[in-house]
Amino acid sequence: MGDKRILVAGAGGFIGGHFVEYLRSLGAENLVAVDKKPIDEWYQVHDYATNKVLDLQYLDACNEAVVDVQDVYNLAADMGGMGFIENNKALCMLSVLINTHLLEAARAVGVSNFFYASSACVYNGEKQQDVANPGLKEADAYPALAEDGYGWEKLFSERMCRHFMEDFGVRCRVARFHNVYGPFGTYDGGREKAPAAMCRKVIAAKLSGNYDIEIWGDGHQTRSFMYVDDCTFGIKSIMDSHIDYPINLGSAEMVSINQLVDIVEDIAGIKLNRSYNLDAPKGVRGRSSDNTLIQKELNWEPSISLRDGMERTYAWIYDQMTEKA
Ligand code: NAD
């Protein structure tokens, strides 16, 4: 990759922090890492990168970020787990400004390649009402009935990428991430997603000796979870590919939330007393990734097992929680 100048937007976040490191491991030497958070709040700060604090919802900031840049990876968004996106729909929709202004800035300077991180939340809710979800196919985004707020923003931004490609020749690649998890991400504070939240709750139970745990929903709702190393590999592979339409980037290993808790209990070596909060935000009933297309296009799909990935995630969260204590 040499000295090609590459921008990672949202580099202070979970996936962005890992992705900067992944690009470096491939030999990238000229990395620009941008996030709106103060640098001491970034999950990972890589000294070899040019690290900048910019609020990319503004066009001026985007213009500054793309100077001399050839490739843009847009991983910046105001987002979180179900508890966050169900209660912050307007904030989620405002992320449209980030992608719109980044595309505008990229077009103005003739950026070669643009990646946009979309989400499984674009999929039609009616196709996710059964726990036995057969896996969402790319075509299931239409007719459109996306997750309110966050999902509609993603769907709109996907289309913005498509039209910037068709009308202005900006080469865009779009992946629909399905639940990503791993170390160096959020595990408390309200934006965390189920895998990190489960690790935190189980670790707290283990450390305190209070083995009561609250689970959101009835525990039967299903999801698939992709370990972050599969995600970073997939982002780069999709960016380098000829895939010029939004494609799933997710695991097809579907589990219920109860099975996710079983895994974490097993890692921790404890059994908990589960109670179910049916009033908590719980999202769709069943969701998984159909990987037929990515298999066909790349001869690859995310394959790190949930058990392996959760072990690494649990270990990292355990260290964070015991260091803080
Ligand atoms: P994250 O919240 O950890 O990282 C996003 C980063 O974007 C944050 O550090 C945030 O400060 C930054 N950001 C927000 N607004 C910004 C702005 N105006 N200017 C500059 N930076 C800004 O989230 P993540 O899990 O790393 O997600 C990365 C991308 O992947 C997001 O677009 C997200 O919607 C998408 N995605 C993630 C998942 C998942 O499970 N983590 C699933 C589907 C899609």
Tab-separated table of N, CA and C and ligand atoms in Angstrom, residues 9-17 34-38 41-43 52-58 61-62 74-80 94-95 97-98 115-121 150 153-154 175-181 184-186 191 193 225-226 231 235 249, ligand 1:
chain	number	residue	atom	x	y	z
A	9	ALA	N	-12.232	7.768	8.596
A	9	ALA	CA	-13.120	8.644	9.364
A	9	ALA	C	-13.801	7.816	10.446
A	10	GLY	N	-13.798	8.333	11.676
A	10	GLY	CA	-14.328	7.562	12.803
A	10	GLY	C	-13.253	6.679	13.413
A	11	ALA	N	-11.989	7.106	13.236
A	11	ALA	CA	-10.857	6.273	13.677
A	11	ALA	C	-10.743	6.178	15.200
A	12	GLY	N	-11.413	7.090	15.904
A	12	GLY	CA	-11.396	7.003	17.364
A	12	GLY	C	-12.425	6.017	17.884
A	13	GLY	N	-13.220	5.485	16.992
A	13	GLY	CA	-14.255	4.530	17.386
A	13	GLY	C	-13.747	3.101	17.377
A	14	PHE	N	-14.657	2.193	17.607
A	14	PHE	CA	-14.331	0.772	17.749
A	14	PHE	C	-13.752	0.186	16.444
A	15	ILE	N	-14.553	0.178	15.375
A	15	ILE	CA	-14.085	-0.465	14.138
A	15	ILE	C	-12.978	0.376	13.496
A	16	GLY	N	-13.129	1.701	13.537
A	16	GLY	CA	-12.105	2.577	12.945
A	16	GLY	C	-10.732	2.350	13.560
A	17	GLY	N	-10.684	2.212	14.869
A	17	GLY	CA	-9.393	1.986	15.546
A	17	GLY	C	-8.741	0.692	15.093
A	34	VAL	N	-9.212	10.305	11.649
A	34	VAL	CA	-10.010	11.469	12.080
A	34	VAL	C	-11.201	11.019	12.920
A	35	ASP	N	-11.465	11.778	13.959
A	35	ASP	CA	-12.668	11.544	14.767
A	35	ASP	C	-13.044	12.867	15.428
A	36	LYS	N	-14.302	12.979	15.804
A	36	LYS	CA	-14.696	14.240	16.463
A	36	LYS	C	-14.398	14.234	17.964
A	37	LYS	N	-14.179	13.033	18.533
A	37	LYS	CA	-13.904	12.981	19.980
A	37	LYS	C	-12.491	13.488	20.265
A	38	PRO	N	-12.275	14.075	21.451
A	38	PRO	CA	-10.909	14.416	21.846
A	38	PRO	C	-10.040	13.146	21.819
A	41	GLU	N	-10.055	10.287	24.252
A	41	GLU	CA	-11.239	9.416	24.339
A	41	GLU	C	-11.297	8.370	23.218
A	42	TRP	N	-10.288	8.363	22.331
A	42	TRP	CA	-10.280	7.363	21.268
A	42	TRP	C	-9.985	5.990	21.887
A	43	TYR	N	-10.621	4.938	21.338
A	43	TYR	CA	-10.350	3.597	21.875
A	43	TYR	C	-8.918	3.177	21.611
A	52	LYS	N	-6.242	13.385	13.799
A	52	LYS	CA	-6.844	14.726	13.809
A	52	LYS	C	-8.228	14.680	14.435
A	53	VAL	N	-8.544	15.729	15.172
A	53	VAL	CA	-9.896	15.870	15.710
A	53	VAL	C	-10.666	16.839	14.811
A	54	LEU	N	-11.677	16.311	14.119
A	54	LEU	CA	-12.495	17.142	13.231
A	54	LEU	C	-13.942	16.666	13.324
A	55	ASP	N	-14.866	17.598	13.280
A	55	ASP	CA	-16.286	17.207	13.260
A	55	ASP	C	-16.732	17.143	11.805
A	56	LEU	N	-16.841	15.932	11.309
A	56	LEU	CA	-17.071	15.718	9.882
A	56	LEU	C	-18.508	15.954	9.450
A	57	GLN	N	-19.347	16.436	10.351
A	57	GLN	CA	-20.675	16.788	9.837
A	57	GLN	C	-20.614	18.118	9.092
A	58	TYR	N	-19.473	18.813	9.205
A	58	TYR	CA	-19.324	20.096	8.513
A	58	TYR	C	-18.456	19.940	7.271
A	61	ALA	N	-14.697	20.823	7.510
A	61	ALA	CA	-13.883	19.788	8.168
A	61	ALA	C	-13.597	18.646	7.200
A	62	CYS	N	-14.590	18.285	6.406
A	62	CYS	CA	-14.392	17.209	5.423
A	62	CYS	C	-13.368	17.640	4.379
A	74	ASN	N	-15.304	5.679	5.329
A	74	ASN	CA	-16.186	6.388	6.259
A	74	ASN	C	-16.775	5.419	7.285
A	75	LEU	N	-16.164	5.420	8.463
A	75	LEU	CA	-16.650	4.590	9.579
A	75	LEU	C	-17.171	5.480	10.706
A	76	ALA	N	-17.434	6.750	10.385
A	76	ALA	CA	-17.902	7.698	11.410
A	76	ALA	C	-19.426	7.768	11.416
A	77	ALA	N	-20.005	7.661	12.580
A	77	ALA	CA	-21.459	7.810	12.728
A	77	ALA	C	-21.774	7.977	14.201
A	78	ASP	N	-22.916	8.585	14.456
A	78	ASP	CA	-23.409	8.660	15.832
A	78	ASP	C	-24.242	7.409	16.031
A	79	MET	N	-23.741	6.449	16.759
A	79	MET	CA	-24.459	5.173	16.835
A	79	MET	C	-24.230	4.467	18.158
A	80	GLY	N	-24.959	3.372	18.316
A	80	GLY	CA	-24.812	2.563	19.514
A	80	GLY	C	-25.686	1.335	19.383
A	94	LEU	N	-28.793	12.458	11.879
A	94	LEU	CA	-27.870	13.551	11.567
A	94	LEU	C	-26.530	13.049	11.011
A	95	SER	N	-26.261	11.762	11.175
A	95	SER	CA	-25.026	11.222	10.572
A	95	SER	C	-25.062	11.348	9.054
A	97	LEU	N	-25.204	13.920	7.531
A	97	LEU	CA	-24.345	15.058	7.185
A	97	LEU	C	-22.899	14.610	6.988
A	98	ILE	N	-22.479	13.628	7.779
A	98	ILE	CA	-21.088	13.166	7.679
A	98	ILE	C	-20.837	12.559	6.298
A	115	PHE	N	-15.341	4.250	0.737
A	115	PHE	CA	-16.050	3.146	1.397
A	115	PHE	C	-17.055	3.706	2.398
A	116	TYR	N	-18.263	3.144	2.397
A	116	TYR	CA	-19.276	3.552	3.364
A	116	TYR	C	-19.730	2.355	4.192
A	117	ALA	N	-19.750	2.546	5.516
A	117	ALA	CA	-20.185	1.495	6.442
A	117	ALA	C	-21.683	1.596	6.649
A	118	SER	N	-22.427	0.724	5.977
A	118	SER	CA	-23.871	0.660	6.201
A	118	SER	C	-24.160	-0.421	7.246
A	119	SER	N	-25.407	-0.831	7.342
A	119	SER	CA	-25.788	-1.681	8.466
A	119	SER	C	-26.947	-2.608	8.094
A	120	ALA	N	-27.036	-3.717	8.830
A	120	ALA	CA	-28.186	-4.626	8.684
A	120	ALA	C	-29.487	-3.932	9.094
A	121	CYS	N	-29.373	-2.768	9.764
A	121	CYS	CA	-30.583	-2.032	10.152
A	121	CYS	C	-31.314	-1.445	8.946
A	150	TYR	N	-31.919	5.387	12.629
A	150	TYR	CA	-30.591	4.882	12.233
A	150	TYR	C	-30.611	4.142	10.886
A	153	GLU	N	-31.294	6.369	7.826
A	153	GLU	CA	-30.115	7.183	7.471
A	153	GLU	C	-29.135	6.343	6.664
A	154	LYS	N	-28.945	5.097	7.099
A	154	LYS	CA	-28.007	4.217	6.392
A	154	LYS	C	-28.497	3.951	4.969
A	175	ALA	N	-20.706	-1.672	2.445
A	175	ALA	CA	-20.957	-2.957	3.122
A	175	ALA	C	-22.001	-2.753	4.206
A	176	ARG	N	-22.888	-3.746	4.316
A	176	ARG	CA	-23.886	-3.724	5.397
A	176	ARG	C	-23.364	-4.595	6.531
A	177	PHE	N	-22.810	-3.939	7.551
A	177	PHE	CA	-22.276	-4.685	8.702
A	177	PHE	C	-23.430	-5.267	9.514
A	178	HIS	N	-23.250	-6.500	9.957
A	178	HIS	CA	-24.169	-7.101	10.936
A	178	HIS	C	-23.393	-7.145	12.250
A	179	ASN	N	-24.015	-6.705	13.355
A	179	ASN	CA	-23.399	-6.671	14.696
A	179	ASN	C	-21.923	-7.054	14.766
A	180	VAL	N	-21.094	-6.062	15.015
A	180	VAL	CA	-19.656	-6.294	15.119
A	180	VAL	C	-19.264	-6.200	16.593
A	181	TYR	N	-18.361	-7.064	17.033
A	181	TYR	CA	-17.949	-7.024	18.438
A	181	TYR	C	-16.458	-7.349	18.532
A	184	PHE	N	-11.565	-3.214	22.542
A	184	PHE	CA	-11.395	-1.798	22.206
A	184	PHE	C	-12.688	-1.200	21.651
A	185	GLY	N	-13.780	-1.494	22.332
A	185	GLY	CA	-15.055	-0.905	21.937
A	185	GLY	C	-15.817	-0.532	23.188
A	186	THR	N	-17.032	-0.054	22.988
A	186	THR	CA	-17.803	0.408	24.136
A	186	THR	C	-18.476	-0.771	24.847
A	191	ARG	N	-24.192	3.046	24.980
A	191	ARG	CA	-24.069	2.823	23.533
A	191	ARG	C	-23.624	1.397	23.212
A	193	LYS	N	-23.327	-2.659	22.642
A	193	LYS	CA	-24.199	-3.644	21.996
A	193	LYS	C	-24.208	-4.918	22.823
A	225	PHE	N	-23.304	-12.381	15.120
A	225	PHE	CA	-22.300	-11.425	15.592
A	225	PHE	C	-20.977	-11.693	14.870
A	226	MET	N	-20.378	-10.627	14.356
A	226	MET	CA	-19.123	-10.767	13.592
A	226	MET	C	-17.944	-10.227	14.409
A	231	CYS	N	-14.366	-8.301	10.226
A	231	CYS	CA	-14.906	-7.051	9.686
A	231	CYS	C	-13.814	-6.257	8.955
A	235	ILE	N	-13.862	-5.339	5.024
A	235	ILE	CA	-13.928	-3.952	4.514
A	235	ILE	C	-12.904	-3.771	3.386
A	249	LEU	N	-21.924	-7.824	5.162
A	249	LEU	CA	-20.659	-8.204	5.796
A	249	LEU	C	-21.029	-8.599	7.230
B	1	NAD	P1	-18.239	3.771	17.156
B	1	NAD	O1	-19.323	4.588	17.764
B	1	NAD	O2	-17.330	3.026	18.054
B	1	NAD	O3	-17.369	4.648	16.170
B	1	NAD	C1	-17.894	5.700	15.393
B	1	NAD	C2	-16.995	6.888	15.582
B	1	NAD	O4	-17.478	7.963	14.747
B	1	NAD	C3	-16.979	7.424	17.011
B	1	NAD	O5	-15.674	7.401	17.536
B	1	NAD	C4	-17.515	8.833	16.886
B	1	NAD	O6	-16.893	9.751	17.770
B	1	NAD	C5	-17.200	9.141	15.443
B	1	NAD	N1	-18.027	10.241	14.943
B	1	NAD	C6	-19.358	10.428	15.179
B	1	NAD	N2	-19.738	11.582	14.622
B	1	NAD	C7	-18.646	12.109	14.039
B	1	NAD	C8	-18.419	13.321	13.327
B	1	NAD	N3	-19.410	14.220	13.124
B	1	NAD	N4	-17.168	13.581	12.872
B	1	NAD	C9	-16.157	12.703	13.109
B	1	NAD	N5	-16.313	11.563	13.797
B	1	NAD	C10	-17.552	11.274	14.254
B	1	NAD	O7	-18.979	2.764	16.143
B	1	NAD	P2	-18.404	1.516	15.363
B	1	NAD	O8	-18.991	0.314	15.971
B	1	NAD	O9	-16.921	1.612	15.234
B	1	NAD	O10	-19.087	1.733	13.939
B	1	NAD	C11	-18.368	2.185	12.795
B	1	NAD	C12	-19.333	2.274	11.615
B	1	NAD	O11	-19.904	0.977	11.373
B	1	NAD	C13	-20.517	3.216	11.851
B	1	NAD	O12	-20.880	3.823	10.642
B	1	NAD	C14	-21.629	2.281	12.262
B	1	NAD	O13	-22.907	2.801	12.014
B	1	NAD	C15	-21.315	1.074	11.383
B	1	NAD	N6	-21.885	-0.159	11.924
B	1	NAD	C16	-21.412	-0.705	13.072
B	1	NAD	C17	-21.952	-1.867	13.564
B	1	NAD	C18	-21.464	-2.501	14.847
B	1	NAD	O14	-21.999	-3.539	15.231
B	1	NAD	N7	-20.470	-1.953	15.523
B	1	NAD	C19	-23.016	-2.498	12.878
B	1	NAD	C20	-23.491	-1.911	11.702
B	1	NAD	C21	-22.907	-0.757	11.218
